Coordinates of N, CA, C and O in Angstrom, one line a residue:
X1 N -21.2 273.9 170.2 CA -20.5 272.8 169.5 C -19.0 272.6 169.9 O -18.5 271.6 169.8
X2 N -18.5 273.6 170.6 CA -17.0 273.5 171.0 C -17.0 272.4 172.1 O -15.9 271.9 172.4
X3 N -18.1 272.1 172.9 CA -18.1 271.2 174.0 C -18.3 269.6 173.3 O -18.1 268.7 174.1
X4 N -18.3 269.5 172.1 CA -18.5 268.3 171.4 C -17.0 267.7 170.9 O -16.6 268.2 170.0
X5 N -16.5 266.9 171.7 CA -15.1 266.5 171.3 C -15.2 265.6 169.9 O -16.1 264.9 169.6
X6 N -14.1 265.9 169.2 CA -13.9 265.1 167.9 C -12.6 264.7 167.7 O -11.6 265.4 167.9
X7 N -12.5 263.6 167.0 CA -11.1 263.0 166.7 C -10.6 263.9 165.5 O -11.5 264.3 164.6
X8 N -9.5 264.3 165.6 CA -8.8 265.3 164.5 C -8.4 264.4 163.1 O -7.6 263.5 163.5
X9 N -8.7 264.9 162.1 CA -8.5 264.3 160.8 C -8.0 265.3 159.9 O -8.3 266.5 160.0
X10 N -7.3 264.9 158.8 CA -7.0 265.7 157.6 C -7.8 264.9 156.5 O -7.6 263.7 156.1
X11 N -8.8 265.7 155.8 CA -9.5 265.1 154.8 C -8.8 265.8 153.5 O -8.4 266.9 153.5
X12 N -8.5 264.9 152.4 CA -7.8 265.4 151.3 C -8.6 265.0 150.0 O -9.3 264.0 150.0
X13 N -8.2 265.6 148.9 CA -8.6 265.3 147.6 C -7.6 265.7 146.6 O -6.9 266.8 146.9
X14 N -7.6 265.1 145.5 CA -6.9 265.6 144.4 C -7.6 265.6 143.0 O -8.4 264.7 142.8
X15 N -7.3 266.5 142.1 CA -8.0 266.7 141.0 C -7.3 267.5 140.0 O -7.0 268.6 140.3
X16 N -7.0 266.9 138.8 CA -6.3 267.6 137.8 C -5.1 268.3 138.2 O -4.8 269.4 137.9
X17 N -4.3 267.7 139.0 CA -2.9 268.3 139.5 C -3.1 269.2 140.7 O -2.1 269.6 141.2
X18 N -4.3 269.4 141.1 CA -4.6 270.3 142.4 C -4.8 269.4 143.5 O -5.6 268.3 143.3
X19 N -4.2 269.7 144.7 CA -4.6 269.0 145.9 C -5.2 269.9 147.0 O -4.7 271.1 147.0
X20 N -6.0 269.2 147.8 CA -6.6 270.1 149.0 C -6.4 269.3 150.1 O -6.8 268.0 150.1
X21 N -6.2 269.8 151.4 CA -6.2 269.0 152.5 C -6.8 270.0 153.6 O -6.3 271.2 153.6
X22 N -7.7 269.6 154.4 CA -8.4 270.5 155.5 C -8.4 269.6 156.7 O -8.7 268.4 156.8
X23 N -7.9 270.3 158.0 CA -8.3 269.7 159.2 C -9.7 269.7 159.5 O -10.2 270.7 159.5
X24 N -10.3 268.5 160.0 CA -11.6 268.6 160.3 C -11.8 267.6 161.7 O -10.9 266.8 162.0
X25 N -13.0 267.7 162.3 CA -13.3 266.8 163.2 C -14.5 266.2 163.1 O -15.0 265.2 163.7
X26 N -15.5 266.7 162.2 CA -16.7 266.2 161.8 C -16.6 265.1 160.7 O -16.6 265.3 159.5
X27 N -16.4 263.8 161.3 CA -16.3 262.7 160.3 C -16.8 261.6 161.2 O -16.5 261.4 162.3
X28 N -17.4 260.6 160.5 CA -17.9 259.3 161.2 C -18.1 258.1 160.3 O -18.2 258.4 159.0
X29 N -18.3 256.9 160.8 CA -18.6 255.8 160.0 C -20.1 255.9 159.8 O -20.8 256.1 160.7
X30 N -20.5 255.5 158.6 CA -22.1 255.4 158.3 C -22.4 254.0 158.3 O -23.5 253.6 158.7
X31 N -21.7 253.1 157.7 CA -22.1 251.7 157.5 C -20.9 250.9 157.5 O -19.7 251.4 157.0
X32 N -20.9 249.5 157.8 CA -19.8 248.7 157.5 C -20.0 247.8 156.3 O -19.0 247.2 155.9
X33 N -21.1 247.8 155.8 CA -21.4 247.0 154.5 C -22.3 247.6 153.6 O -23.6 247.6 153.7
X34 N -21.7 248.3 152.5 CA -20.4 248.5 152.5 C -19.9 249.5 153.4 O -20.5 250.5 153.8
X35 N -18.6 249.5 153.5 CA -17.8 250.4 154.6 C -18.0 251.8 153.9 O -17.6 252.2 152.7
X36 N -18.6 252.7 154.6 CA -19.0 254.1 154.3 C -18.7 255.0 155.4 O -19.0 254.8 156.5
X37 N -18.1 256.1 155.0 CA -17.8 257.2 155.8 C -18.4 258.5 155.3 O -18.8 258.6 154.2
X38 N -18.6 259.5 156.4 CA -19.0 260.8 156.0 C -18.1 261.8 156.6 O -17.5 261.5 157.6
X39 N -17.9 262.9 155.9 CA -17.2 264.0 156.4 C -17.9 265.4 156.2 O -18.7 265.5 155.1
X40 N -17.9 266.4 157.1 CA -18.4 267.6 156.9 C -17.3 268.5 156.8 O -16.4 268.7 157.4
X41 N -17.6 269.5 155.7 CA -16.6 270.6 155.3 C -17.5 272.0 155.4 O -18.6 271.9 154.8
X42 N -16.8 273.1 155.5 CA -17.3 274.4 155.4 C -17.8 274.6 153.9 O -16.9 274.7 153.0
X43 N -19.1 274.8 153.7 CA -19.6 275.0 152.3 C -19.3 276.4 151.8 O -19.3 276.6 150.6
X44 N -18.8 277.4 152.7 CA -18.6 278.8 152.2 C -17.1 278.9 151.6 O -16.9 279.9 151.0
X45 N -16.3 277.8 151.8 CA -15.0 278.0 151.2 C -14.9 277.4 149.9 O -15.2 276.4 149.7
X46 N -14.6 278.3 148.8 CA -14.7 277.8 147.4 C -13.8 276.8 147.0 O -14.0 276.0 146.1
X47 N -12.7 276.8 148.0 CA -11.7 275.8 147.5 C -12.1 274.4 147.8 O -11.6 273.3 147.3
X48 N -13.3 274.3 148.6 CA -13.7 272.9 149.1 C -14.5 272.3 147.9 O -14.8 271.0 148.1
X49 N -14.7 272.9 146.8 CA -15.3 272.3 145.6 C -14.6 271.1 145.0 O -15.2 270.4 144.3
X50 N -13.3 271.1 145.2 CA -12.5 270.1 144.7 C -12.9 268.7 145.2 O -12.9 267.7 144.4
X51 N -13.7 268.7 146.3 CA -13.9 267.4 146.9 C -15.1 266.7 146.0 O -15.1 265.5 145.7
X52 N -16.0 267.6 145.5 CA -17.1 267.1 144.7 C -16.5 266.8 143.3 O -16.8 265.9 142.7
X53 N -15.7 267.6 142.8 CA -15.1 267.6 141.4 C -14.2 266.3 141.3 O -14.1 265.7 140.2
X54 N -13.6 266.0 142.4 CA -12.7 264.9 142.2 C -13.2 263.5 142.3 O -12.8 262.5 141.8
X55 N -14.5 263.5 142.9 CA -15.2 262.2 142.9 C -14.6 261.3 143.9 O -14.9 260.0 144.0
X56 N -13.7 261.7 144.7 CA -13.1 260.9 145.8 C -12.5 261.7 147.0 O -12.4 263.0 146.8
X57 N -12.3 261.2 148.1 CA -11.5 261.8 149.2 C -10.8 260.8 150.0 O -11.2 259.6 149.9
X58 N -9.9 261.3 150.9 CA -9.3 260.4 151.8 C -9.5 261.0 153.3 O -9.2 262.2 153.3
X59 N -9.6 260.1 154.3 CA -9.8 260.5 155.5 C -8.5 259.9 156.4 O -8.5 258.8 156.4
X60 N -7.7 260.9 156.8 CA -6.5 260.6 157.5 C -6.5 260.9 158.9 O -6.9 262.0 159.4
X61 N -6.7 259.8 159.8 CA -6.8 260.0 161.3 C -5.4 260.4 161.9 O -4.5 259.7 161.7
X62 N -5.4 261.4 162.7 CA -4.2 261.8 163.4 C -4.2 261.4 164.8 O -5.1 261.2 165.5
X63 N -2.8 261.2 165.2 CA -2.5 260.7 166.5 C -1.9 262.1 167.3 O -1.9 263.1 166.7
X64 N -2.0 261.8 168.6 CA -1.5 262.8 169.6 C -0.3 263.6 169.2 O -0.1 264.6 169.4
X65 N 0.6 262.9 168.6 CA 2.0 263.4 168.1 C 1.9 264.3 166.9 O 2.9 264.8 166.6
X66 N 0.7 264.5 166.4 CA 0.5 265.1 165.1 C -0.2 266.4 165.0 O -0.7 267.0 164.1
X67 N -0.1 267.2 166.2 CA -0.7 268.4 166.5 C -0.3 269.5 165.5 O -1.0 270.2 165.1
X68 N 1.0 269.4 165.3 CA 1.7 270.6 164.4 C 1.2 270.4 162.9 O 0.8 271.3 162.3
X69 N 0.9 269.0 162.5 CA 0.3 268.8 161.1 C -1.2 269.2 161.1 O -1.6 269.8 160.0
X70 N -1.8 269.0 162.3 CA -3.4 269.5 162.2 C -3.3 271.0 162.0 O -4.1 271.5 161.3
X71 N -2.3 271.7 162.6 CA -2.3 273.1 162.4 C -2.0 273.6 161.2 O -2.6 274.4 160.7
X72 N -1.1 272.9 160.5 CA -0.7 273.2 159.1 C -1.9 273.2 158.2 O -2.1 274.1 157.4
X73 N -2.9 272.2 158.3 CA -4.0 272.0 157.6 C -5.2 272.7 158.0 O -6.3 272.7 157.4
X74 N -5.1 273.4 159.1 CA -6.3 274.1 159.7 C -6.6 275.4 159.0 O -7.6 275.8 159.0
X75 N -5.5 276.0 158.5 CA -5.9 277.3 157.8 C -5.7 278.5 158.8 O -5.9 279.6 158.4
X76 N -5.3 278.2 160.0 CA -5.2 279.2 161.0 C -3.7 279.8 161.1 O -3.4 280.3 162.1
X77 N -2.9 279.3 160.3 CA -1.5 279.9 160.2 C -1.3 280.4 158.9 O -2.2 280.6 158.0
X78 N 0.0 280.7 158.6 CA 0.4 281.4 157.5 C 0.8 280.6 156.3 O 1.3 281.1 155.3
X79 N 0.5 279.3 156.3 CA 1.0 278.4 155.4 C -0.1 278.3 154.3 O -1.2 278.1 154.5
X80 N 0.4 278.6 153.0 CA -0.6 278.7 151.9 C -1.1 277.3 151.6 O -0.3 276.3 151.8
X81 N -2.3 277.0 151.2 CA -2.9 275.8 150.8 C -2.0 275.0 149.9 O -1.9 273.6 150.1
X82 N -1.3 275.5 148.9 CA -0.5 274.8 148.1 C 0.7 274.3 148.8 O 1.5 273.4 148.2
X83 N 1.2 275.0 149.8 CA 2.4 274.4 150.6 C 2.1 273.4 151.8 O 3.0 272.8 152.3
X84 N 0.8 273.2 152.0 CA 0.5 272.3 153.1 C 1.1 270.7 153.1 O 1.5 270.2 153.9
X85 N 1.1 270.3 151.8 CA 1.6 269.0 151.5 C 3.0 268.9 151.5 O 3.7 267.7 151.4
X86 N 3.8 270.0 151.9 CA 5.3 269.8 152.0 C 5.4 269.3 153.5 O 6.6 269.0 153.9
X87 N 4.5 269.2 154.1 CA 4.5 268.8 155.6 C 3.9 267.3 155.7 O 2.9 267.1 155.1
X88 N 4.6 266.5 156.3 CA 4.2 265.1 156.3 C 4.7 264.4 155.2 O 5.3 265.0 154.1
X89 N 4.3 263.1 155.0 CA 4.8 262.3 153.9 C 3.5 261.8 153.2 O 2.7 261.0 153.9
X90 N 3.3 261.9 152.0 CA 2.0 261.7 151.3 C 2.2 260.6 150.1 O 3.1 260.6 149.4
X91 N 1.4 259.8 150.1 CA 1.1 258.6 149.0 C -0.2 258.7 148.5 O -1.0 259.6 148.8
X92 N -0.4 257.6 147.7 CA -1.8 257.4 147.2 C -2.0 256.0 147.3 O -1.2 255.2 147.4
X93 N -3.5 255.7 147.4 CA -3.8 254.2 147.3 C -4.6 254.1 145.9 O -3.9 254.0 145.0
X94 N -5.9 253.9 145.9 CA -6.7 253.6 144.6 C -7.1 254.9 144.0 O -7.1 255.0 142.7
X95 N -7.6 255.8 144.7 CA -8.5 257.0 144.0 C -7.6 258.1 143.6 O -8.0 258.9 142.9
X96 N -6.4 258.2 144.3 CA -5.5 259.4 143.8 C -5.5 260.4 144.9 O -4.9 261.4 144.9
X97 N -6.4 260.3 146.0 CA -6.5 261.1 147.1 C -5.3 261.1 147.9 O -4.8 259.9 148.1
X98 N -4.7 262.1 148.4 CA -3.5 262.0 149.2 C -3.7 261.3 150.4 O -4.7 261.5 151.3
X99 N -2.8 260.4 150.7 CA -2.9 259.5 151.9 C -1.6 259.9 152.7 O -0.4 259.7 152.3
X100 N -1.8 260.2 154.1 CA -0.6 260.6 154.9 C 0.0 259.3 155.3 O -0.8 258.5 156.1
X101 N 1.1 259.1 155.2 CA 2.0 257.9 155.4 C 2.0 257.6 156.9 O 2.0 256.4 157.3
X102 N 2.0 258.6 157.7 CA 2.1 258.5 159.1 C 0.8 258.6 160.0 O 0.8 258.7 161.1
X103 N -0.2 258.5 159.2 CA -1.6 258.4 159.8 C -1.8 257.2 160.7 O -1.3 256.2 160.4
X104 N -2.7 257.4 161.7 CA -3.0 256.2 162.5 C -3.7 255.2 161.6 O -3.6 254.0 161.8
X105 N -4.6 255.8 160.8 CA -5.3 255.0 159.8 C -5.7 256.0 158.6 O -5.9 257.2 159.0
X106 N -5.8 255.5 157.4 CA -6.3 256.4 156.4 C -7.2 255.7 155.5 O -7.0 254.4 155.3
X107 N -8.4 256.2 155.3 CA -9.4 255.6 154.4 C -9.5 256.4 153.1 O -9.8 257.5 153.0
X108 N -9.5 255.6 152.0 CA -9.4 256.2 150.6 C -10.9 255.8 150.1 O -11.3 254.7 150.1
X109 N -11.6 257.0 149.8 CA -13.1 256.7 149.5 C -13.5 257.4 148.2 O -13.0 258.3 147.7
X110 N -14.4 256.7 147.6 CA -14.9 257.0 146.3 C -16.2 257.8 146.7 O -17.1 257.2 147.4
X111 N -16.3 259.1 146.2 CA -17.5 259.9 146.5 C -18.8 259.2 146.0 O -19.0 258.9 144.9
X112 N -19.8 259.0 146.8 CA -21.1 258.3 146.4 C -22.1 259.5 146.6 O -23.4 259.2 146.0
X113 N -22.1 260.4 147.5 CA -23.2 261.4 147.6 C -22.7 262.7 148.3 O -21.7 262.5 149.1
X114 N -23.3 263.7 148.0 CA -23.0 265.0 148.6 C -24.2 265.7 149.1 O -25.2 265.7 148.1
X115 N -24.4 266.1 150.2 CA -25.6 266.9 150.7 C -25.2 268.1 151.3 O -24.0 268.3 151.8
X116 N -25.9 269.2 151.1 CA -25.8 270.5 151.8 C -26.6 270.5 152.9 O -27.9 270.4 152.8
X117 N -26.1 270.9 154.1 CA -26.9 270.9 155.2 C -26.4 272.1 156.1 O -25.2 272.3 156.4
X118 N -27.3 273.2 156.0 CA -26.9 274.5 156.7 C -25.7 275.1 156.1 O -25.8 275.3 154.9
X119 N -24.7 275.3 156.9 CA -23.5 275.9 156.4 C -22.4 275.1 155.7 O -21.3 275.3 155.3
X120 N -22.8 273.6 155.8 CA -21.7 272.6 155.4 C -22.2 271.8 154.3 O -23.3 271.5 154.1
X121 N -21.1 271.2 153.7 CA -21.4 270.1 152.7 C -21.1 268.8 153.4 O -20.0 268.7 154.2
X122 N -21.8 267.7 153.2 CA -21.6 266.5 153.9 C -21.2 265.4 152.6 O -21.9 265.3 151.8
X123 N -20.0 264.8 152.8 CA -19.6 264.1 151.7 C -19.6 262.7 152.3 O -19.2 262.4 153.4
X124 N -20.3 261.7 151.6 CA -20.4 260.3 151.8 C -19.5 259.7 150.9 O -19.5 259.8 149.6
X125 N -18.8 258.7 151.3 CA -17.8 258.1 150.6 C -17.5 256.5 150.9 O -17.6 256.2 152.0
X126 N -17.7 255.7 149.8 CA -17.5 254.3 150.1 C -16.0 254.0 150.1 O -15.2 254.4 149.3
X127 N -15.6 253.4 151.2 CA -14.1 253.1 151.4 C -13.7 252.0 150.4 O -14.3 250.9 150.3
X128 N -12.6 252.3 149.5 CA -12.2 251.4 148.6 C -10.8 251.0 149.0 O -10.4 249.9 148.3
X129 N -10.1 251.6 149.9 CA -8.8 251.0 150.4 C -8.5 251.7 151.7 O -9.1 252.6 152.1
X130 N -7.8 250.9 152.5 CA -7.3 251.3 153.8 C -5.9 251.1 154.2 O -5.3 250.0 153.8
X131 N -5.3 251.8 154.9 CA -4.0 251.6 155.3 C -4.0 251.9 156.8 O -4.5 253.0 157.3
X132 N -3.3 251.1 157.6 CA -3.2 251.2 159.1 C -1.9 251.6 159.4 O -0.8 250.9 159.0
X133 N -1.7 252.7 160.3 CA -0.3 252.9 160.8 C -0.1 252.5 162.3 O -0.9 251.6 162.6
X134 N 0.8 253.0 162.8 CA 1.0 252.7 164.2 C 0.0 253.1 165.2 O -0.5 254.3 165.0
X135 N -0.4 252.2 166.0 CA -1.6 252.5 167.0 C -0.9 253.4 167.9 O 0.2 253.1 168.7
X136 N -1.5 254.5 168.2 CA -1.1 255.5 169.1 C -2.2 256.4 169.7 O -3.4 256.2 169.1
X137 N -2.1 257.0 170.8 CA -3.1 257.8 171.4 C -3.7 258.8 170.3 O -3.0 259.3 169.5
X138 N -5.1 259.1 170.4 CA -5.7 259.9 169.4 C -5.5 261.3 169.6 O -5.4 261.7 171.0
X139 N -5.7 262.2 168.7 CA -5.7 263.6 168.9 C -7.0 264.0 168.8 O -7.7 263.6 167.7
X140 N -7.6 264.8 169.7 CA -9.0 265.2 169.8 C -9.0 266.6 169.9 O -8.0 267.3 170.4
X141 N -10.1 267.2 169.6 CA -10.4 268.6 169.7 C -11.5 269.0 170.6 O -12.6 268.3 170.3
X142 N -11.4 269.7 171.6 CA -12.5 270.0 172.5 C -12.3 271.3 173.2 O -11.0 271.7 173.5
X143 N -13.2 272.2 173.3 CA -13.3 273.5 173.9 C -12.1 274.3 173.3 O -11.6 275.0 173.9
X144 N -12.3 274.2 171.9 CA -11.3 274.9 171.0 C -9.8 274.8 171.2 O -9.0 275.6 171.1
X145 N -9.5 273.5 171.6 CA -8.1 273.3 171.9 C -7.8 271.7 171.6 O -8.8 270.9 171.7
X146 N -6.5 271.4 171.3 CA -6.1 270.0 171.0 C -6.1 269.3 172.4 O -5.5 269.9 173.3
X147 N -6.4 268.0 172.5 CA -6.3 267.2 173.6 C -5.9 265.8 173.1 O -6.0 265.5 171.9
X148 N -5.5 264.9 174.0 CA -5.2 263.5 173.7 C -5.9 262.5 174.5 O -6.6 262.8 175.5
X149 N -6.1 261.5 174.0 CA -6.7 260.3 174.6 C -5.6 259.1 174.9 O -5.0 258.9 174.0

């Protein structure tokens, strides 16, 4: 799977005062009518249950200049999950899920389905709001390292 390049995103959710953000590469468009996305998250991490509980999520697309932010939300550093949102500038659109103001694009989604597949949970979300940032080269992950396009 490390040979499968993927655009780097931060998927976020908020519920009852708690926020969660995770760096992922497994996300894609499912449909354009209605606009629907899917994201895949590690099902073994109990903190990821917030995505189902919240009923929504946001997919924040990162640019090549945001590798440091991807690392903050990756969990591979010493930054506690509660401190991750101290990095970047965060807003909300419709659902209350955190939206990265500096994202290349951010999709605010209402959760419409959750599936468990092998080790991961797959979230399906109908896009209810979008914000577009500055167009810039994409941050991708390939062969266990960040790259740019």
